[in-house]
mmCIF file of C-alpha atoms and ligand atoms in Angstrom:
data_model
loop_
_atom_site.group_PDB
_atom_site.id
_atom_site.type_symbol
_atom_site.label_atom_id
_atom_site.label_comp_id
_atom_site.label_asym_id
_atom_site.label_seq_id
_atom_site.Cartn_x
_atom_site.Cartn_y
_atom_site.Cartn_z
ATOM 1 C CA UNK A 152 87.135 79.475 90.888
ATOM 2 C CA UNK A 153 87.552 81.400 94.111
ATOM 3 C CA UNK A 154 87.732 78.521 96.989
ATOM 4 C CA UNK A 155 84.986 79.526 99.718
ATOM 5 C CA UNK A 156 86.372 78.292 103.666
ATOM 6 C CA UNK A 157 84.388 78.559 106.383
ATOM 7 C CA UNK A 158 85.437 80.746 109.608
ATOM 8 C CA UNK A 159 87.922 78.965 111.754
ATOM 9 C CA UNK A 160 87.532 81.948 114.236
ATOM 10 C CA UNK A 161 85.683 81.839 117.671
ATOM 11 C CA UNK A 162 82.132 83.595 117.068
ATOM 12 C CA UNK A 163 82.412 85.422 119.371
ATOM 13 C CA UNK A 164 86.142 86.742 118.783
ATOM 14 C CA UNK A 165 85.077 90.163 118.219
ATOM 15 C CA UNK A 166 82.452 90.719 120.759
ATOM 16 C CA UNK A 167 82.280 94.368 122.167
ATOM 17 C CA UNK A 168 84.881 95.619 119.760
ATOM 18 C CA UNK A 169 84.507 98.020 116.849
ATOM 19 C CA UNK A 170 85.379 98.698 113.434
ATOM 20 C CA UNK A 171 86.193 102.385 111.522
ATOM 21 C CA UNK A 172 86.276 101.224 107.519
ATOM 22 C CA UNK A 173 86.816 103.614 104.657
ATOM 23 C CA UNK A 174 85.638 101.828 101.347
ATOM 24 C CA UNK A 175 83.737 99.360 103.240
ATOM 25 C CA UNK A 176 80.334 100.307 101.294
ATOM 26 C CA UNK A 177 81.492 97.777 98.924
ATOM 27 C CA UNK A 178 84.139 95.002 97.704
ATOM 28 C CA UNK A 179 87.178 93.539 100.127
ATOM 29 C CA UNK A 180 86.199 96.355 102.912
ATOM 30 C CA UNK A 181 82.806 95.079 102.861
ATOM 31 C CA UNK A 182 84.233 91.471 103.197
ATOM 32 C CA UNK A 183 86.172 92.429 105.901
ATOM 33 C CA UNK A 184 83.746 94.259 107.730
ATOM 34 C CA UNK A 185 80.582 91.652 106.904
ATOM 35 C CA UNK A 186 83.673 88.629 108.918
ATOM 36 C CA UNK A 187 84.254 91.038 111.487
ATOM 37 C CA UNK A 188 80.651 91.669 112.210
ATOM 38 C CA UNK A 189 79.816 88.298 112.274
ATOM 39 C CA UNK A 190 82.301 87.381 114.934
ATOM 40 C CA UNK A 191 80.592 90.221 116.838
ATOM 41 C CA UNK A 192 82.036 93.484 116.295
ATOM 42 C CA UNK A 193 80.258 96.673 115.375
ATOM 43 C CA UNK A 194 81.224 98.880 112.762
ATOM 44 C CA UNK A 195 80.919 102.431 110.703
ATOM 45 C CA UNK A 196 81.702 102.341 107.210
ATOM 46 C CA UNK A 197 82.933 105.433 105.437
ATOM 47 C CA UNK A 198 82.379 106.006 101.678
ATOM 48 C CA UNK A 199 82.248 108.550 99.286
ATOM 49 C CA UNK A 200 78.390 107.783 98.191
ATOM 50 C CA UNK A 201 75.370 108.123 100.988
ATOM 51 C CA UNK A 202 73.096 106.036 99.074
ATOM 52 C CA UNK A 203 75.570 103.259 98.960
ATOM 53 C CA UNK A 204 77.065 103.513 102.304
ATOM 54 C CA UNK A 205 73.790 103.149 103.691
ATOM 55 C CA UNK A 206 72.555 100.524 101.821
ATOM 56 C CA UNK A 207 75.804 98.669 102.403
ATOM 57 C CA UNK A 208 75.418 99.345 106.293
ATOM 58 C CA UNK A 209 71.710 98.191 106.392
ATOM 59 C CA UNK A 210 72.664 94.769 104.920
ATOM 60 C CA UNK A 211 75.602 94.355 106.831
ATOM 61 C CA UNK A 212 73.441 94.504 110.286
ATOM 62 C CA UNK A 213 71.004 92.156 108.495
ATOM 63 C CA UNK A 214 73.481 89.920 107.358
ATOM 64 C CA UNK A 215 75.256 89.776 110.809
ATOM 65 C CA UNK A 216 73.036 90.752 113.446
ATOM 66 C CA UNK A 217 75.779 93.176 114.649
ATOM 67 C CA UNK A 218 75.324 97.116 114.239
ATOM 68 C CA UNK A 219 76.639 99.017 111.236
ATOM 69 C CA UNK A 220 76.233 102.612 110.591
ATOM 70 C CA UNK A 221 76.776 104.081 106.609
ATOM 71 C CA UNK A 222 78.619 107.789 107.125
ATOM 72 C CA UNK A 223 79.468 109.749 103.810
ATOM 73 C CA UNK A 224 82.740 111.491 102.672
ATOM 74 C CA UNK A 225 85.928 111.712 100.887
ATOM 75 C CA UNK A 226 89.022 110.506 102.583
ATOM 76 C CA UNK A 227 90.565 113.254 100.593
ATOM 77 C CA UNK A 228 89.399 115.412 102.835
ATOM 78 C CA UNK A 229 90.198 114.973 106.767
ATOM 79 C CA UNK A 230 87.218 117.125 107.757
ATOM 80 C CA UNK A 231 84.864 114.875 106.480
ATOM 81 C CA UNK A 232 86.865 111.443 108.170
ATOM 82 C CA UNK A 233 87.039 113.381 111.536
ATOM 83 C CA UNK A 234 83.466 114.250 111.417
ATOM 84 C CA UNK A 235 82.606 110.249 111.015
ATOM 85 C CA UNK A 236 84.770 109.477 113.801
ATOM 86 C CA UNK A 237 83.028 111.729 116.188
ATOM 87 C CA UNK A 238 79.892 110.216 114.887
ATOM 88 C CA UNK A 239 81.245 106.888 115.673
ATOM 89 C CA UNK A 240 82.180 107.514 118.610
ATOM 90 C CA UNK A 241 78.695 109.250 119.550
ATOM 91 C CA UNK A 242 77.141 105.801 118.241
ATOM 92 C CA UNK A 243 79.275 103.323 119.380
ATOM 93 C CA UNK A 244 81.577 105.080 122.199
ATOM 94 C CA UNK A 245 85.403 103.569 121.146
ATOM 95 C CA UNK A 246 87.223 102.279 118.007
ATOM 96 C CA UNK A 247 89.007 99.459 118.456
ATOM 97 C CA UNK A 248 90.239 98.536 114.831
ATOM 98 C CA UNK A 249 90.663 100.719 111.612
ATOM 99 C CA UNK A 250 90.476 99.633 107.749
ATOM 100 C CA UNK A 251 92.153 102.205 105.302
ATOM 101 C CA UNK A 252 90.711 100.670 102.501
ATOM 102 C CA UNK A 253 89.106 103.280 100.735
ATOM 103 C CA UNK A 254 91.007 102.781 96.668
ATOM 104 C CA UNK A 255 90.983 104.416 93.046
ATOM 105 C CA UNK A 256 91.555 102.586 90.515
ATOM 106 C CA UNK A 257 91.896 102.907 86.779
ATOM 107 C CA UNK A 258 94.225 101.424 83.844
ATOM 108 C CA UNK A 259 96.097 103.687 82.074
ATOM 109 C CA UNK A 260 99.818 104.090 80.421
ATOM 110 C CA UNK A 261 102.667 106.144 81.896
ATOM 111 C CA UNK A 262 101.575 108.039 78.401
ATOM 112 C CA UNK A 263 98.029 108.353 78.657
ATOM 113 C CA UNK A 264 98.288 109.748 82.607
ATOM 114 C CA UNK A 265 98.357 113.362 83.335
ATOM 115 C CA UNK A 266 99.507 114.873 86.118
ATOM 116 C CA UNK A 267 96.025 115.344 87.672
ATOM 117 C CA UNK A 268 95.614 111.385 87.107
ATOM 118 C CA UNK A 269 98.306 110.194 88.772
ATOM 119 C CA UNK A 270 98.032 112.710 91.906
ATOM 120 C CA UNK A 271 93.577 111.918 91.790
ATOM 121 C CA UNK A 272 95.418 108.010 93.137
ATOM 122 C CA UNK A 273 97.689 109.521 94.784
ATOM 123 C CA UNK A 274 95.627 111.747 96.989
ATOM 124 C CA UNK A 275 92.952 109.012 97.118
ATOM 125 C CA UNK A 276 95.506 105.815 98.153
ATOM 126 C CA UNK A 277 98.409 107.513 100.256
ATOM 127 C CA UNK A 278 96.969 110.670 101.509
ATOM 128 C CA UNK A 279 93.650 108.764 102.041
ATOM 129 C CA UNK A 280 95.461 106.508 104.112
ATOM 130 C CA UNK A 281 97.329 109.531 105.999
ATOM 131 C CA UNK A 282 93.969 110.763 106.681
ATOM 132 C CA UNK A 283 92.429 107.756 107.958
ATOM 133 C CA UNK A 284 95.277 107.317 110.264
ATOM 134 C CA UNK A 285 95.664 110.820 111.364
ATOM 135 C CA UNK A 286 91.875 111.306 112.682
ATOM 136 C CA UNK A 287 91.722 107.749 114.583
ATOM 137 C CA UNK A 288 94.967 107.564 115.394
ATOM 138 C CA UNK A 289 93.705 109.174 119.105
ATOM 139 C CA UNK A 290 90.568 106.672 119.428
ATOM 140 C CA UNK A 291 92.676 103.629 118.934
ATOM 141 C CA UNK A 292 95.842 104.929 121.628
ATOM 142 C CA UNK A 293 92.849 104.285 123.770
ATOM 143 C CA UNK A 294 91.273 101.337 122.793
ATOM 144 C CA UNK A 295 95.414 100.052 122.500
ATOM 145 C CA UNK A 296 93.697 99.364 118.787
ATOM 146 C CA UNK A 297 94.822 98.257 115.504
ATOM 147 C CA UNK A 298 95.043 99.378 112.139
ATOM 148 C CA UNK A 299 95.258 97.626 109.011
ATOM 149 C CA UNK A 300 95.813 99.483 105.248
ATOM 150 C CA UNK A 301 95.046 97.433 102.556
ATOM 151 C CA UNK A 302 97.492 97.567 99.775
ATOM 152 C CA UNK A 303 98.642 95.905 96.787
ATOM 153 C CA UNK A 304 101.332 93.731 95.349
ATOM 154 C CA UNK A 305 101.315 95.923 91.921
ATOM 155 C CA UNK A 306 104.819 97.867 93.213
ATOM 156 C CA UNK A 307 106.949 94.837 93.710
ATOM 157 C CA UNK A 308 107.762 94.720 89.780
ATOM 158 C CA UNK A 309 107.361 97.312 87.376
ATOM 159 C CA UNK A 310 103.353 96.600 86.671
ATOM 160 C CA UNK A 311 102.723 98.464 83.110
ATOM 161 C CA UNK A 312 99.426 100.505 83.232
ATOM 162 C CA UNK A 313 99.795 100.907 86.823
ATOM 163 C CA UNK A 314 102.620 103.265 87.661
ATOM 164 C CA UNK A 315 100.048 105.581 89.457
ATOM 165 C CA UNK A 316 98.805 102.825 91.617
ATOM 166 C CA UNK A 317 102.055 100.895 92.132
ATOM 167 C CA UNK A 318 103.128 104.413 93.604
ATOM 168 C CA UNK A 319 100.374 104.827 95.433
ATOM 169 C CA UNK A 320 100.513 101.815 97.353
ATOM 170 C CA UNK A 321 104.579 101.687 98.060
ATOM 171 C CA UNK A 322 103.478 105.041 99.695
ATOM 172 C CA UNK A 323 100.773 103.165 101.814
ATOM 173 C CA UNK A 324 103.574 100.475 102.838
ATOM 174 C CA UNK A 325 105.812 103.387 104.001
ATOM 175 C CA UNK A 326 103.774 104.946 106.387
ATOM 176 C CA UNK A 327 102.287 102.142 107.369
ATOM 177 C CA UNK A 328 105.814 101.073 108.720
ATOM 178 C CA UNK A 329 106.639 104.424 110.346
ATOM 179 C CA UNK A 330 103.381 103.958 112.136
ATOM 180 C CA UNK A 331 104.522 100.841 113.994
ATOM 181 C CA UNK A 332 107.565 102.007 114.944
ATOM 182 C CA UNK A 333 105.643 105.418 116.422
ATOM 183 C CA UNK A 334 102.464 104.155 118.157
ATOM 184 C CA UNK A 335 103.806 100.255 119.114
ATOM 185 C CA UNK A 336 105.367 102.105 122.109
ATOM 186 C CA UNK A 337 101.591 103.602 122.968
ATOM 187 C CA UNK A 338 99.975 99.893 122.133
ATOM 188 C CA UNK A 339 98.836 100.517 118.675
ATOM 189 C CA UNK A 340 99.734 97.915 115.943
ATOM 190 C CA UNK A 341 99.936 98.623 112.020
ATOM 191 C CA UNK A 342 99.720 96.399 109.255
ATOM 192 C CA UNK A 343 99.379 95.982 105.608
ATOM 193 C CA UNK A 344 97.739 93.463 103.370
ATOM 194 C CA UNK A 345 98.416 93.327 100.164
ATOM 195 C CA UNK A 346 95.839 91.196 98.243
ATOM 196 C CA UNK A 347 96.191 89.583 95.213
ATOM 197 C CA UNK A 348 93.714 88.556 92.472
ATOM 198 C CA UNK A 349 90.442 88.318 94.410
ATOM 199 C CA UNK A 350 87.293 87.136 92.520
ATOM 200 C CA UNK A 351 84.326 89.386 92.807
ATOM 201 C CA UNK A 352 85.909 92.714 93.162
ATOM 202 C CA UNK A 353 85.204 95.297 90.916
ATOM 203 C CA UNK A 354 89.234 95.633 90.352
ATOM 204 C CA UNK A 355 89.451 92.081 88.756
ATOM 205 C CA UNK A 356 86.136 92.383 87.290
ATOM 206 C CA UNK A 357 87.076 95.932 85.716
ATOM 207 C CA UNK A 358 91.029 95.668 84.956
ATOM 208 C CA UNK A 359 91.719 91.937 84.245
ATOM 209 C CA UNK A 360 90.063 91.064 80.798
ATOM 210 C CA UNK A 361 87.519 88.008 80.179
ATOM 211 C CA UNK A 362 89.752 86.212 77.761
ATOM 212 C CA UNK A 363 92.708 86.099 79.930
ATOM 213 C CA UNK A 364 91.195 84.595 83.280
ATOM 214 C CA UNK A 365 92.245 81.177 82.686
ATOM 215 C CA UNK A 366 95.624 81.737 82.012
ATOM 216 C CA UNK A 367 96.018 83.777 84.469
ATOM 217 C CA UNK A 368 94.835 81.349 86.983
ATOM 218 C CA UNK A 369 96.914 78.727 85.222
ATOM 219 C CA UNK A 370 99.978 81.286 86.244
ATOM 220 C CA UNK A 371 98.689 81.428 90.262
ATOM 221 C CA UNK A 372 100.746 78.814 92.395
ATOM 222 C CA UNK A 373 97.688 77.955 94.148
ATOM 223 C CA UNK A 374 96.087 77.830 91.167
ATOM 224 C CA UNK A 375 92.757 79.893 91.658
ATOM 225 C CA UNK A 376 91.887 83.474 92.371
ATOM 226 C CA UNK A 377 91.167 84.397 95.749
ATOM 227 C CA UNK A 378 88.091 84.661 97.316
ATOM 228 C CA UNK A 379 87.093 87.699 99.538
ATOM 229 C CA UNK A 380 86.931 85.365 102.681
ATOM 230 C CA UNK A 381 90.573 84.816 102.212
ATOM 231 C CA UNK A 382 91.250 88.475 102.995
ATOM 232 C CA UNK A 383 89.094 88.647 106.151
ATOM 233 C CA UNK A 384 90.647 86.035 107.537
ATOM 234 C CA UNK A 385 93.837 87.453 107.252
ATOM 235 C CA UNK A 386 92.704 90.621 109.115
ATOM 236 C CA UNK A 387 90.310 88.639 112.076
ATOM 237 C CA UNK A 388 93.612 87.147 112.700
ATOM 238 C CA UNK A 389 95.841 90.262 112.059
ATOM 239 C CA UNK A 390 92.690 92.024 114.414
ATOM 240 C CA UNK A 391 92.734 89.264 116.860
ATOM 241 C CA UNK A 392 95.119 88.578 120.371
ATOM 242 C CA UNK A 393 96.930 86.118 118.066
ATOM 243 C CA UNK A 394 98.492 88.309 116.254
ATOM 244 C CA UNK A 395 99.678 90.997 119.428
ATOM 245 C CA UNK A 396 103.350 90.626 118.114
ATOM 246 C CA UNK A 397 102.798 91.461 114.643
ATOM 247 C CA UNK A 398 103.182 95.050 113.390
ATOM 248 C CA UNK A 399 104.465 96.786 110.868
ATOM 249 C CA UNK A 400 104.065 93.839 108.708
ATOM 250 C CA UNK A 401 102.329 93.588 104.728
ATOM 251 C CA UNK A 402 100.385 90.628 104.739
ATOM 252 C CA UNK A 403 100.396 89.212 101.326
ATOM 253 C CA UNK A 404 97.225 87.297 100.272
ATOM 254 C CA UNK A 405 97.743 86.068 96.594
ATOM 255 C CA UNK A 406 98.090 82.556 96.312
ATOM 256 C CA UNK A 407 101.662 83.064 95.595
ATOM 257 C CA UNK A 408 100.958 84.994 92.699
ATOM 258 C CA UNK A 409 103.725 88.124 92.379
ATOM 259 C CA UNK A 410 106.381 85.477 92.480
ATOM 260 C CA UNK A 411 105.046 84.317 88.844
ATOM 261 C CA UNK A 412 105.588 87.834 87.332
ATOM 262 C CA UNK A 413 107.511 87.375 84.830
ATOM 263 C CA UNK A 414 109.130 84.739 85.984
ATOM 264 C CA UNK A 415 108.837 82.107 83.275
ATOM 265 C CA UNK A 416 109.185 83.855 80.186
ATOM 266 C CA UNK A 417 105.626 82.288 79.157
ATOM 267 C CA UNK A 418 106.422 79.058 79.361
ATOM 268 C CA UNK A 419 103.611 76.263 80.037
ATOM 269 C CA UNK A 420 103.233 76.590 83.899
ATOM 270 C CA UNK A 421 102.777 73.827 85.939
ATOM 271 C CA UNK A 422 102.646 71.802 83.368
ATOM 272 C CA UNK A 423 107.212 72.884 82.586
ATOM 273 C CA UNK A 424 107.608 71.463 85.807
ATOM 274 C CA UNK A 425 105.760 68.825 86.573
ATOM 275 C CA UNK A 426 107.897 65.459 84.806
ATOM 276 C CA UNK A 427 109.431 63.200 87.262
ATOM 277 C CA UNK A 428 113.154 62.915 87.621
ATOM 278 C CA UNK A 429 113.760 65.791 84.794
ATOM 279 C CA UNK A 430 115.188 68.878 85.280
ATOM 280 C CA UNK A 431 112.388 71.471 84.943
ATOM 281 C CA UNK A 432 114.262 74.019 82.437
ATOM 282 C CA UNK A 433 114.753 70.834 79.964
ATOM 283 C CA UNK A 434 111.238 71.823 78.997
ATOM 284 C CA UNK A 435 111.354 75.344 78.990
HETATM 285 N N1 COA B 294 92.857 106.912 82.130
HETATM 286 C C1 COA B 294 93.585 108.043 82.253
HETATM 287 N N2 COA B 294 93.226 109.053 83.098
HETATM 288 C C2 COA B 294 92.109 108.882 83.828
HETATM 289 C C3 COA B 294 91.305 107.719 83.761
HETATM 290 C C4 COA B 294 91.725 106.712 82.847
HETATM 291 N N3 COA B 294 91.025 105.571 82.702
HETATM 292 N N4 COA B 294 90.270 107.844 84.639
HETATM 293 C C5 COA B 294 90.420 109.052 85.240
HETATM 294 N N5 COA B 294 91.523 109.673 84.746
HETATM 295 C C6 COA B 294 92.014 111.005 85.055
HETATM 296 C C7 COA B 294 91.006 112.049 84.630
HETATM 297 O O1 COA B 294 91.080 112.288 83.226
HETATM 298 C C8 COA B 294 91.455 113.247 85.461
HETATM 299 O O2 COA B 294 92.618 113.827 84.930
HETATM 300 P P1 COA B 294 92.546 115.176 83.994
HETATM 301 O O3 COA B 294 91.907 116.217 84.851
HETATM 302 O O4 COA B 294 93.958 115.464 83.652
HETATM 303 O O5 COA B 294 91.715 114.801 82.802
HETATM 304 C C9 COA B 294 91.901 112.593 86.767
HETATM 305 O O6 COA B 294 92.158 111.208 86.457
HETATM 306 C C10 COA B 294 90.846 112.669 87.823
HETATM 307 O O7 COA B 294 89.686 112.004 87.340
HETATM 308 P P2 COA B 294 88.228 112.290 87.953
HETATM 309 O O8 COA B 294 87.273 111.320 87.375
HETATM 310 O O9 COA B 294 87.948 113.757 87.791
HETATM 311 O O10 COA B 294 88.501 112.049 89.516
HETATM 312 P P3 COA B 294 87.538 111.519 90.612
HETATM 313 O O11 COA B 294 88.127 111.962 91.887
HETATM 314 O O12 COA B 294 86.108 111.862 90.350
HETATM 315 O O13 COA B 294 87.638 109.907 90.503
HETATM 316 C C11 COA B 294 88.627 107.731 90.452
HETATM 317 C C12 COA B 294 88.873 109.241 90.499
HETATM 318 C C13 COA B 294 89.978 107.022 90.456
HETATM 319 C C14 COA B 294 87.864 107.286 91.691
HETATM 320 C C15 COA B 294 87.845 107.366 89.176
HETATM 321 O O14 COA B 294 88.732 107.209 88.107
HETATM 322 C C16 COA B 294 86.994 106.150 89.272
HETATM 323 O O15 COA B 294 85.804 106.290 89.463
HETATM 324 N N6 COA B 294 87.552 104.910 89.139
HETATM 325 C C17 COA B 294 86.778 103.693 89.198
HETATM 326 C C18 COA B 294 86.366 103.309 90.579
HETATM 327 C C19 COA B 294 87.518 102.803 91.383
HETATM 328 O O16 COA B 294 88.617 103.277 91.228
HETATM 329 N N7 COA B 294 87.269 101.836 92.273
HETATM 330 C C20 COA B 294 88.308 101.228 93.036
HETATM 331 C C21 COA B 294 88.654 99.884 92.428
HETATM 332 S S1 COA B 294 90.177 99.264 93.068
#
């Protein structure tokens, strides 16, 4: 299923730098963070349950070696993100790189959403983000650091059972934009990625059903779901030197996969276009 690489990064790549992550008690954030950490960075993960932050920041340093701290709070609320920054900085003394990852997440028709609903993703995605930003925005002007928002490929088409998402996330993109083109002039580079089907998240576990894996794989130009490595690689090198003239950018991590939305009508894929010499639509 998902392909597992191993690091092509230095091991030391990260050494002396360190990492702010909201939603990094579990998932892609906790990907991220566990790469990060084991090219030598340090890191505080921010996340709406103690018991699970903490737990999550306890095996992180035992899986790494590096240092993790677990901090507590809702990204819907600034108060509770500037408080973990000043404990970051207390522990660690600088941020050098910042993950708005922190997500909600639920299926539901444009019918079946009320208005609480769709601002509850909202408030959690885009203003979540805006918070993030907005209380270590100062920390990384210092540390000339780098953010990265992770965000979503759902609002390229018109996703059904996702219009609170898919809004959510264009949302992300926009700022995300605006911030490069206010802080590049101060040093600070802003990115997006935008993953796509990643095995062992609790998104594809909890919103893409049993019976349709295979097909949907079938559908993926590469042909297999991603694996959470494939998404920390693409931030150790958006993180990294290599990537100092990139910003403002969304990253798109999906094995090709958006460009197969609806593209085919349902016909056979590769198979449709795989004869020698005949012209794929002759077997649509
Ligand atoms: N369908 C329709 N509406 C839903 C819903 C669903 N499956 N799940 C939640 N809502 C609505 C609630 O009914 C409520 O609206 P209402 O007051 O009009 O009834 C609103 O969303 C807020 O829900 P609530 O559970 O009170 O908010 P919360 O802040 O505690 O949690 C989420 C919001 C998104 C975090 C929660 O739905 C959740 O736990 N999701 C699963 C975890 C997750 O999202 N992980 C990220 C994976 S990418």
């Amino acid at each position: 299923m998902a392909q597992q690489t191993a690091s092509v990064f230095r091991p030391d790549l990260m050494k002396g730098k360190v990492a702010f992550v909201t939603g990094g008690g579990s998932g892609i954030c906790y990907g991220i963070t566990k790469q990060l950490m084991a090219h030598g960075a340090n890191a505080a993960i921010f996340g709406r349950r103690k018991a699970k932050v903490d737990s999550a920041a306890q095996e992180l340093s035992k899986e790494t070696g590096s240092k993790c701290i677990g901090i507590s709070g809702d990204v819907r609320k600034i108060e509770t993100l500037e408080a973990a920054v000043k404990q970051t900085i207390e522990e660690f003394g600088r941020i050098d790189f910042v993950i708005a990852g922190a997500a909600g997440n639920f299926l539901a028709p444009l019918d079946g959403l009320s208005s609480n609903a769709f601002r509850t993703v909202l408030e959690i995605d885009t203003l979540g983000t805006f918070n993030t930003f907005k209380s270590t925005i100062d920390e990384l002007v210092k540390t000339k650091g780098s953010l990265i928002a992770i965000s979503a490929t759902l609002h390229y088409t018109g996703m059904p059972l996702q219009a609170h998402v898919s809004a959510a996330k264009a949302g992300v993109d926009a700022l995300i934009r605006a911030v490069a083109v206010e802080y590049g002039p101060r040093g600070v580079r802003a990115n997006c990625i935008a993953p796509g089907p990643i095995a062992g998240t609790e998104g594809m576990d909890r919103l893409m059903p049993k019976e349709l894996v295979d097909k949907h794989t079938s559908m993926i130009p590469l042909q297999r779901y991603g694996s959470i490595d494939d998404i920390a690689w693409t931030a150790l090198f958006l993180f990294s030197p290599a990537a100092s003239y990139v910003t403002g950018t969304v990253s798109i991590v999906d094995g090709g996969d958006w460009h197969m939305s609806g593209a085919i009508g349902g016909a056979p894929y590769p198979d449709a276009f795989s004869g020698a010499g005949e012209a794929p639509a002759s077997k649509l």
